[in-house]
Tab-separated table of C-alpha atoms in Angstrom:
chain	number	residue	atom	x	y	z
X	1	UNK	CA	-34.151	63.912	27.048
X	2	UNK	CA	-31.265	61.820	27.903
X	3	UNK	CA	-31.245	62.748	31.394
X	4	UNK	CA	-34.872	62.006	31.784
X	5	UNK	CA	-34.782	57.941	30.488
X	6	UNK	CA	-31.900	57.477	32.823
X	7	UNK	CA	-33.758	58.944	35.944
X	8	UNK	CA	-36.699	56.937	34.156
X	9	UNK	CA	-34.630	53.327	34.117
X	10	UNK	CA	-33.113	54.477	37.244
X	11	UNK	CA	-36.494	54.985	39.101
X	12	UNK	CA	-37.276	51.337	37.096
X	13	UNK	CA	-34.520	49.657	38.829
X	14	UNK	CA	-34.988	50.758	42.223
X	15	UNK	CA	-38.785	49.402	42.298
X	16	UNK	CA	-37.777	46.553	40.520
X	17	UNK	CA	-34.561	46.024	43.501
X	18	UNK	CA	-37.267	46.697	46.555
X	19	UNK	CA	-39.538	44.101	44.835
X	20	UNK	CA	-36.895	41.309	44.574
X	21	UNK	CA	-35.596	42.335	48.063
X	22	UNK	CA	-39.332	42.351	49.425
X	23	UNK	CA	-39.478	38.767	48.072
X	24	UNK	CA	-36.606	37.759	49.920
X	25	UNK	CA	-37.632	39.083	53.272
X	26	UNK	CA	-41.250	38.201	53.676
X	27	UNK	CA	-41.072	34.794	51.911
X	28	UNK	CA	-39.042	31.277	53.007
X	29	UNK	CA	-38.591	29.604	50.344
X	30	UNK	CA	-38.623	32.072	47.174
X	31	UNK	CA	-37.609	31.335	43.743
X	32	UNK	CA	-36.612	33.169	40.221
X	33	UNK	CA	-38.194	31.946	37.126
X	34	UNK	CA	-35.268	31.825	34.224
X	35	UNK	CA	-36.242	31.449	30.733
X	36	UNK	CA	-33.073	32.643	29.454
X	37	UNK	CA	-34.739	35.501	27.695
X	38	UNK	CA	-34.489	39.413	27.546
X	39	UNK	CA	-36.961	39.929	30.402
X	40	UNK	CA	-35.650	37.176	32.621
X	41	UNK	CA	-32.318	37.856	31.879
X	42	UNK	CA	-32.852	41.741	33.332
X	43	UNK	CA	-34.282	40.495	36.037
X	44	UNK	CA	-31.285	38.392	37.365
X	45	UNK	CA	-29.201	41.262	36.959
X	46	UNK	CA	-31.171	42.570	39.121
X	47	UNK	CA	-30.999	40.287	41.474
X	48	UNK	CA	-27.351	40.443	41.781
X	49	UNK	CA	-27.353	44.284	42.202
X	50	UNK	CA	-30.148	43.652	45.027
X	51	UNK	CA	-27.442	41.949	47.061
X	52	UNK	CA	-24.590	42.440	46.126
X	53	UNK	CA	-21.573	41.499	47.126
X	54	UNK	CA	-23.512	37.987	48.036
X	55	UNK	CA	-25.126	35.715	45.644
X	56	UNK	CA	-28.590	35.716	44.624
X	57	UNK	CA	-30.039	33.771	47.977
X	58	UNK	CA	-32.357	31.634	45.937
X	59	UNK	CA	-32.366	29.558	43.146
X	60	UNK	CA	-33.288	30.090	39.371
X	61	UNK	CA	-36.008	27.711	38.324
X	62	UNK	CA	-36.299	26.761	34.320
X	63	UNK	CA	-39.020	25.029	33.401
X	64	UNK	CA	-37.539	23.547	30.021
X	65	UNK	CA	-39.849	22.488	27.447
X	66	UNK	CA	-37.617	20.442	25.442
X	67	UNK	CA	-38.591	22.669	22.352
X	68	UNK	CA	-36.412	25.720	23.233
X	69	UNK	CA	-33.948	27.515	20.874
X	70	UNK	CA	-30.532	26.322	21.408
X	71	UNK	CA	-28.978	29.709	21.397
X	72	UNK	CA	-31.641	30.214	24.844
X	73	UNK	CA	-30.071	26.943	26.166
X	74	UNK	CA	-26.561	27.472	25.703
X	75	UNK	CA	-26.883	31.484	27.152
X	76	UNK	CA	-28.395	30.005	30.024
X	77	UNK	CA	-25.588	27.458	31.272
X	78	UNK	CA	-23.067	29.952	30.150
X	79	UNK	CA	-24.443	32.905	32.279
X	80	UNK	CA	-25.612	30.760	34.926
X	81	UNK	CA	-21.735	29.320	35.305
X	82	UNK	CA	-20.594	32.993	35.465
X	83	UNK	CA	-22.671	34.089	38.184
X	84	UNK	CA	-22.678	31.465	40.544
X	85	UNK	CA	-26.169	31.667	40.404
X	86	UNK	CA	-27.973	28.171	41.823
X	87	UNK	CA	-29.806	26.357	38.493
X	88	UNK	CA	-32.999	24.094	39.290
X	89	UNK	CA	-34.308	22.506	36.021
X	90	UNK	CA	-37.640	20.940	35.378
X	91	UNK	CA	-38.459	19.404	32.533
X	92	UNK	CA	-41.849	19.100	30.654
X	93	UNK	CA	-40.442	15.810	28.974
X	94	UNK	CA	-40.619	14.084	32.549
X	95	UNK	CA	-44.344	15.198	32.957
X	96	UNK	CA	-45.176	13.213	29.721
X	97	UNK	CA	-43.494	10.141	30.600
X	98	UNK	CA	-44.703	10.254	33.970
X	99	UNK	CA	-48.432	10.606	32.566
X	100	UNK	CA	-48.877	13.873	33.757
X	101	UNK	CA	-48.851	15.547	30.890
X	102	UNK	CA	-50.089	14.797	27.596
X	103	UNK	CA	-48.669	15.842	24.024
X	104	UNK	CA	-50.669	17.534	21.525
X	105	UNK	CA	-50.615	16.358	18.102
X	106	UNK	CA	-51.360	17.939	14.723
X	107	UNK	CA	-49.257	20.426	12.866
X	108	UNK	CA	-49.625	23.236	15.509
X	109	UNK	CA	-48.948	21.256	18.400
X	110	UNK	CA	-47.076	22.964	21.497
X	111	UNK	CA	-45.715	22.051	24.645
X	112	UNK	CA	-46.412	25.822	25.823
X	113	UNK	CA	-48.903	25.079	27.477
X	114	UNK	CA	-47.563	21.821	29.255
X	115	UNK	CA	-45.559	24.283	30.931
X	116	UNK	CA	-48.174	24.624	33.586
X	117	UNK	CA	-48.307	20.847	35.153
X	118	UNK	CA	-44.657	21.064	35.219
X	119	UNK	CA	-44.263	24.630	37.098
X	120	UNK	CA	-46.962	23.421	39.425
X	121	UNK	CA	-45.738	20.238	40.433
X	122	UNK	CA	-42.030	22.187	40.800
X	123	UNK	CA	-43.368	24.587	43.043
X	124	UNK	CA	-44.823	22.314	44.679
X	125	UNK	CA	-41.514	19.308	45.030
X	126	UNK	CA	-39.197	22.575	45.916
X	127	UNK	CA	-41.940	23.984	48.412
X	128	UNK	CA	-42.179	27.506	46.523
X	129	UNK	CA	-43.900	30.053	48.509
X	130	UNK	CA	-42.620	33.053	46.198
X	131	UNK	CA	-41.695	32.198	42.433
X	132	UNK	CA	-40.954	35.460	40.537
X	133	UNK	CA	-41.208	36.303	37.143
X	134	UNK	CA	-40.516	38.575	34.141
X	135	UNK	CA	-43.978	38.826	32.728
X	136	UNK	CA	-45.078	43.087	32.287
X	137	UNK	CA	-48.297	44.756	32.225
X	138	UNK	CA	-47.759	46.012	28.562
X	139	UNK	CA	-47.390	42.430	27.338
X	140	UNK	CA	-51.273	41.475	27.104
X	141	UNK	CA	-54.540	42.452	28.785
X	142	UNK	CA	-54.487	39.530	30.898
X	143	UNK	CA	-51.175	40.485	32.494
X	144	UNK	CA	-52.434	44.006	32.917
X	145	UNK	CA	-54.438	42.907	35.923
X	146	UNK	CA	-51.532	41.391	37.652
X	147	UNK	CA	-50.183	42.791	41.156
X	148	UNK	CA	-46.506	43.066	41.976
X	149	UNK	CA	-47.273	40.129	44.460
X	150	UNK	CA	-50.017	38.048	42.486
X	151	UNK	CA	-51.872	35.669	44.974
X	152	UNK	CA	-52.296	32.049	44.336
X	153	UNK	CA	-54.620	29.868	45.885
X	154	UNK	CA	-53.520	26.241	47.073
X	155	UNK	CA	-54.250	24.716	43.545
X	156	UNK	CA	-51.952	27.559	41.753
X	157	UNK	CA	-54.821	29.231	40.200
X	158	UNK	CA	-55.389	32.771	40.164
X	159	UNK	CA	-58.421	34.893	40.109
X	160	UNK	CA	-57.813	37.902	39.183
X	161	UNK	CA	-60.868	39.314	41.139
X	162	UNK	CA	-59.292	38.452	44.324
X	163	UNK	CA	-56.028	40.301	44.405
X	164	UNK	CA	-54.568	42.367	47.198
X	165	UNK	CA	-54.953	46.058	47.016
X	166	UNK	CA	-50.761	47.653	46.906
X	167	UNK	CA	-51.000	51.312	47.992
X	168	UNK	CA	-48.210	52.884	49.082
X	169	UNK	CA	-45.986	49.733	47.920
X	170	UNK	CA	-47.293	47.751	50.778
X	171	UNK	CA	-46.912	44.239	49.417
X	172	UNK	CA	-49.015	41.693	50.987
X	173	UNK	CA	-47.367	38.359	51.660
X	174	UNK	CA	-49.506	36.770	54.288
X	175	UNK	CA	-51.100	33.405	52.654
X	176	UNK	CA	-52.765	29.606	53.994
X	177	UNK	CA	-50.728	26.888	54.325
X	178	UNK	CA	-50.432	25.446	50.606
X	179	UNK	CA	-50.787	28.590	48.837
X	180	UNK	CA	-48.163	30.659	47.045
X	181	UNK	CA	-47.019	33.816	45.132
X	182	UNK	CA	-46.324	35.052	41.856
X	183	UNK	CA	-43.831	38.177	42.069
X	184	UNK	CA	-43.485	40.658	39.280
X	185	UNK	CA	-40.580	43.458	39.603
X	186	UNK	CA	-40.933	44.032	36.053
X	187	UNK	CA	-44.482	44.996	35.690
X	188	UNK	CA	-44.325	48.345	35.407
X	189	UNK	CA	-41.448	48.019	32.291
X	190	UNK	CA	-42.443	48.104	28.950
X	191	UNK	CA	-40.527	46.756	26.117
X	192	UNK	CA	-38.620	49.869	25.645
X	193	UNK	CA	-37.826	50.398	29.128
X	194	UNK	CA	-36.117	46.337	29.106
X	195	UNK	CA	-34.095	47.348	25.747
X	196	UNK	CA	-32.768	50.512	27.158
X	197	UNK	CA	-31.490	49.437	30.536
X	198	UNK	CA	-30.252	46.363	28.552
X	199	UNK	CA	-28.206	49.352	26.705
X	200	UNK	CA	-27.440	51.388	29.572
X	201	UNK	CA	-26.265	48.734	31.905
X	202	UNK	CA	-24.284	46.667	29.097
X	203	UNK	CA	-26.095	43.319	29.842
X	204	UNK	CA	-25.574	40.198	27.609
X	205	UNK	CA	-28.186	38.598	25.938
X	206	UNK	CA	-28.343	35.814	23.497
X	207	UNK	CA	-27.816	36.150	19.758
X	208	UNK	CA	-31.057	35.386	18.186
X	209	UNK	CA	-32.628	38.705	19.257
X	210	UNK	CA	-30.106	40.084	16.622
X	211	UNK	CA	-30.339	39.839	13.422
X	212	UNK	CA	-29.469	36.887	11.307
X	213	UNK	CA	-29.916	33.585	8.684
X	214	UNK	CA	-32.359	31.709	9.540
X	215	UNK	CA	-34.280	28.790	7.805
X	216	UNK	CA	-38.397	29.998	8.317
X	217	UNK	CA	-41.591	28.164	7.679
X	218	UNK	CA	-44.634	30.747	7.352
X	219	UNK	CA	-47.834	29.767	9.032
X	220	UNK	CA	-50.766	31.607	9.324
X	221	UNK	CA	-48.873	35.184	9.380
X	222	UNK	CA	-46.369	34.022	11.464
X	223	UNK	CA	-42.597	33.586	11.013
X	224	UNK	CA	-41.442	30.012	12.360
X	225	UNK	CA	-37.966	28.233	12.935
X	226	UNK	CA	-37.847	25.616	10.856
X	227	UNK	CA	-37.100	22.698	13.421
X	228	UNK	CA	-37.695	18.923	14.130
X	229	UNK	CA	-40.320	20.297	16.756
X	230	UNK	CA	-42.445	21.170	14.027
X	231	UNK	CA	-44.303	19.688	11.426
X	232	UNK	CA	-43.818	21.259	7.835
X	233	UNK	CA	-47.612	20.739	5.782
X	234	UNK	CA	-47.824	20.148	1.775
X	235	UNK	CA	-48.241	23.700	1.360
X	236	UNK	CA	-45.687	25.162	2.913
X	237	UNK	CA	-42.024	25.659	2.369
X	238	UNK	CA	-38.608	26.470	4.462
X	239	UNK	CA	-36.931	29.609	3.140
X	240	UNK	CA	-33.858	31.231	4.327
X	241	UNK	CA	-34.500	34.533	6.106
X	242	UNK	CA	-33.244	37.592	7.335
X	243	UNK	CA	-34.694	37.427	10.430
X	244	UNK	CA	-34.782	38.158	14.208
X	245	UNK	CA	-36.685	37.438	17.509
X	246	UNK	CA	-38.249	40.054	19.836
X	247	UNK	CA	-39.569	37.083	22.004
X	248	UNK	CA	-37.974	33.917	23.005
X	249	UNK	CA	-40.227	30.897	23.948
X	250	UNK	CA	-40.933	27.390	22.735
X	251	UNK	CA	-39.979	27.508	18.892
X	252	UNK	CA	-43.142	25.545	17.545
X	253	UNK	CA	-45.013	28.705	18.837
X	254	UNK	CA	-42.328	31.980	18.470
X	255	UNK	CA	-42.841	33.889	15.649
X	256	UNK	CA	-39.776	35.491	14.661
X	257	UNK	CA	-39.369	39.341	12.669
X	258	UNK	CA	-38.196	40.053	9.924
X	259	UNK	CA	-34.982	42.541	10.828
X	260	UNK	CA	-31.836	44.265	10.195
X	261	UNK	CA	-31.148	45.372	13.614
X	262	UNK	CA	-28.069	44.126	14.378
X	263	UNK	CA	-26.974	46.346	17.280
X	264	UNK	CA	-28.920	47.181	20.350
X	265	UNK	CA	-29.730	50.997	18.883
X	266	UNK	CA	-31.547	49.519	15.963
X	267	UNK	CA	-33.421	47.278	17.896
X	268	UNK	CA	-34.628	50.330	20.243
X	269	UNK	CA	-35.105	52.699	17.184
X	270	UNK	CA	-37.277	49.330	15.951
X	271	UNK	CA	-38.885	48.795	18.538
X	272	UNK	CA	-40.321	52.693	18.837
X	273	UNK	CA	-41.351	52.687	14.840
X	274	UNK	CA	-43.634	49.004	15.821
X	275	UNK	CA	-47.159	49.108	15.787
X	276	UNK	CA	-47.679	45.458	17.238
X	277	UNK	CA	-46.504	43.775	20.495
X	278	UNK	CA	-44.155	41.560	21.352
X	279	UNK	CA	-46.985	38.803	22.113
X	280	UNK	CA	-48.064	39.508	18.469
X	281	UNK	CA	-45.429	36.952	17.348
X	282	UNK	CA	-46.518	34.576	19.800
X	283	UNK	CA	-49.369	31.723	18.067
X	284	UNK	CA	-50.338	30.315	22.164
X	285	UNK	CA	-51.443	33.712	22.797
X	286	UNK	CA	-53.881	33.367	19.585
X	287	UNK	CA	-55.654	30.237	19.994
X	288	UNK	CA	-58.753	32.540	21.752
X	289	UNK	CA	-59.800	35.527	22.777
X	290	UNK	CA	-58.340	34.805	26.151
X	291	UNK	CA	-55.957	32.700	25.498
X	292	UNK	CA	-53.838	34.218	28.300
X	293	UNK	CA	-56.183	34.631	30.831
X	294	UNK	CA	-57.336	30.791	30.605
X	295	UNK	CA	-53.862	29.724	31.404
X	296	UNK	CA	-52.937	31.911	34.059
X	297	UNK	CA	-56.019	30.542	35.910
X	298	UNK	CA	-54.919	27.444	35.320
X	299	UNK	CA	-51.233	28.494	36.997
X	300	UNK	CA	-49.615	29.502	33.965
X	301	UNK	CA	-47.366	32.535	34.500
């Protein structure tokens, strides 16, 4: 059994390697979405094992919301620092001031989705032909229909009835002048598959996926960080928590879990004994049916 999820992960990786290495070759200008979580985190490792001894031969692009964890932030610089890797940082702070964006306001308001003007308009400034990402299949129906090379026409939207067919791993890179990619290695991982190579390949990751003390506001069923990002109603109250995340996003929308796991076995033998996604902690992904599928035709990832 042992010897089969290691040929399993191994198998993974290898996909995952000719992916990012496919990326490289047929695009000019290719980029690495960083988020500074789990998913995004494997994926740079990757990237370094794709060409090593070098550096990873394009930059890592983080499109900051201004709303993220700390712990995400301070992971980020830290790892970034140790690999050498080349940083690009966009924030969704300058989109508001600039008019480009506009913030929502109420008790639920997010800057999720504000994400999308500011990826755009990056892709766009750094002249992005490729930008890939950690998103999987298992995540959410909408990401289900996604290729490993995602086509995007030249306003960044997709449709996901135009994709390129991928037999044989024959990725399709040809595009018009002012379109782009989306690139997925990960897409055929699931959530198991990330936590186990995480195990096997002894790859850091920040602290709030463990377990730990945490002050939580609960909101319609979901667990939130208690934050200046978000406002606390009458009716509701900040309690300490034993908590942990199995997601890491903008915190007025992350749900976090409530958790013992405080080693990298308990979150796997957690993870198998769940009946709900990831996503399921995730309030953006709620607001509609297709929540998901409306931004990613917009040019959400």
């Amino acid at each position: 059994m042992i010897l089969y999820h290691l040929n399993h992960l191994r198998e993974l990786e290898a996909e995952a390697i000719y992916i990012i290495r496919e990326t490289a070759s047929q695009f000019e200008r290719p980029a690495m979405l960083f988020s500074g979580g789990k998913d995004s985190i494997v994926m740079t490792h990757l990237a370094r094992k794709a060409f090593y001894p070098a550096r990873i031969p394009f930059p890592l692009l983080h499109i900051d919301t201004g709303h993220n964890f700390p712990e995400t932030i301070e992971f980020r610089d830290k790892m970034v620092e140790e690999i050498g890797a080349n940083l690009i940082v966009r924030n969704v702070q300058d989109s508001i001031n600039s008019g480009r964006a506009k913030e929502e306001k109420g008790p639920n308001a997010s800057r999720n989705m504000l994400q999308t003007i500011t990826l755009l308009d990056a892709l766009e400034e750094l002249k992005t032909d490729a930008a890939m990402g950690g998103a999987r299949r298992d995540e959410e129906k909408a990401r289900a229909k996604e290729r490993f090379f995602s086509h995007r026409d030249e306003f960044g939207q997709w449709d996901p009835k135009n994709q390129r067919p991928e037999l044989w791993m024959l990725l399709n890179g040809r595009k018009h002048q002012g379109e782009h990619f989306r690139v997925f290695p990960l897409s055929n991982w699931t959530e198991m598959d990330v936590w186990m190579y995480i195990a096997m390949e002894k790859i850091d990751i920040p602290n709030i996926y463990f377990t730990h003390q945490r002050e939580i506001v609960m909101r319609d069923g979901m667990l939130l960080a208690n934050s200046e990002y978000i406002t606390v109603r009458e009716n509701e109250k900040a309690e300490m928590m034993t908590v942990r995340f199995r997601t890491i996003g903008d915190m007025t929308c992350t749900g976090a879990v409530l958790s013992p796991a405080n080693s990298l076995q308990q979150i796997i033998e957690e993870v198998a004994a769940s009946k709900t996604t990831e996503r399921g902690t995730r309030s953006d992904d709620k607001r509609s049916e297709t929540a998901m599928e409306d931004r990613k035709k917009a040019g959400y990832f």
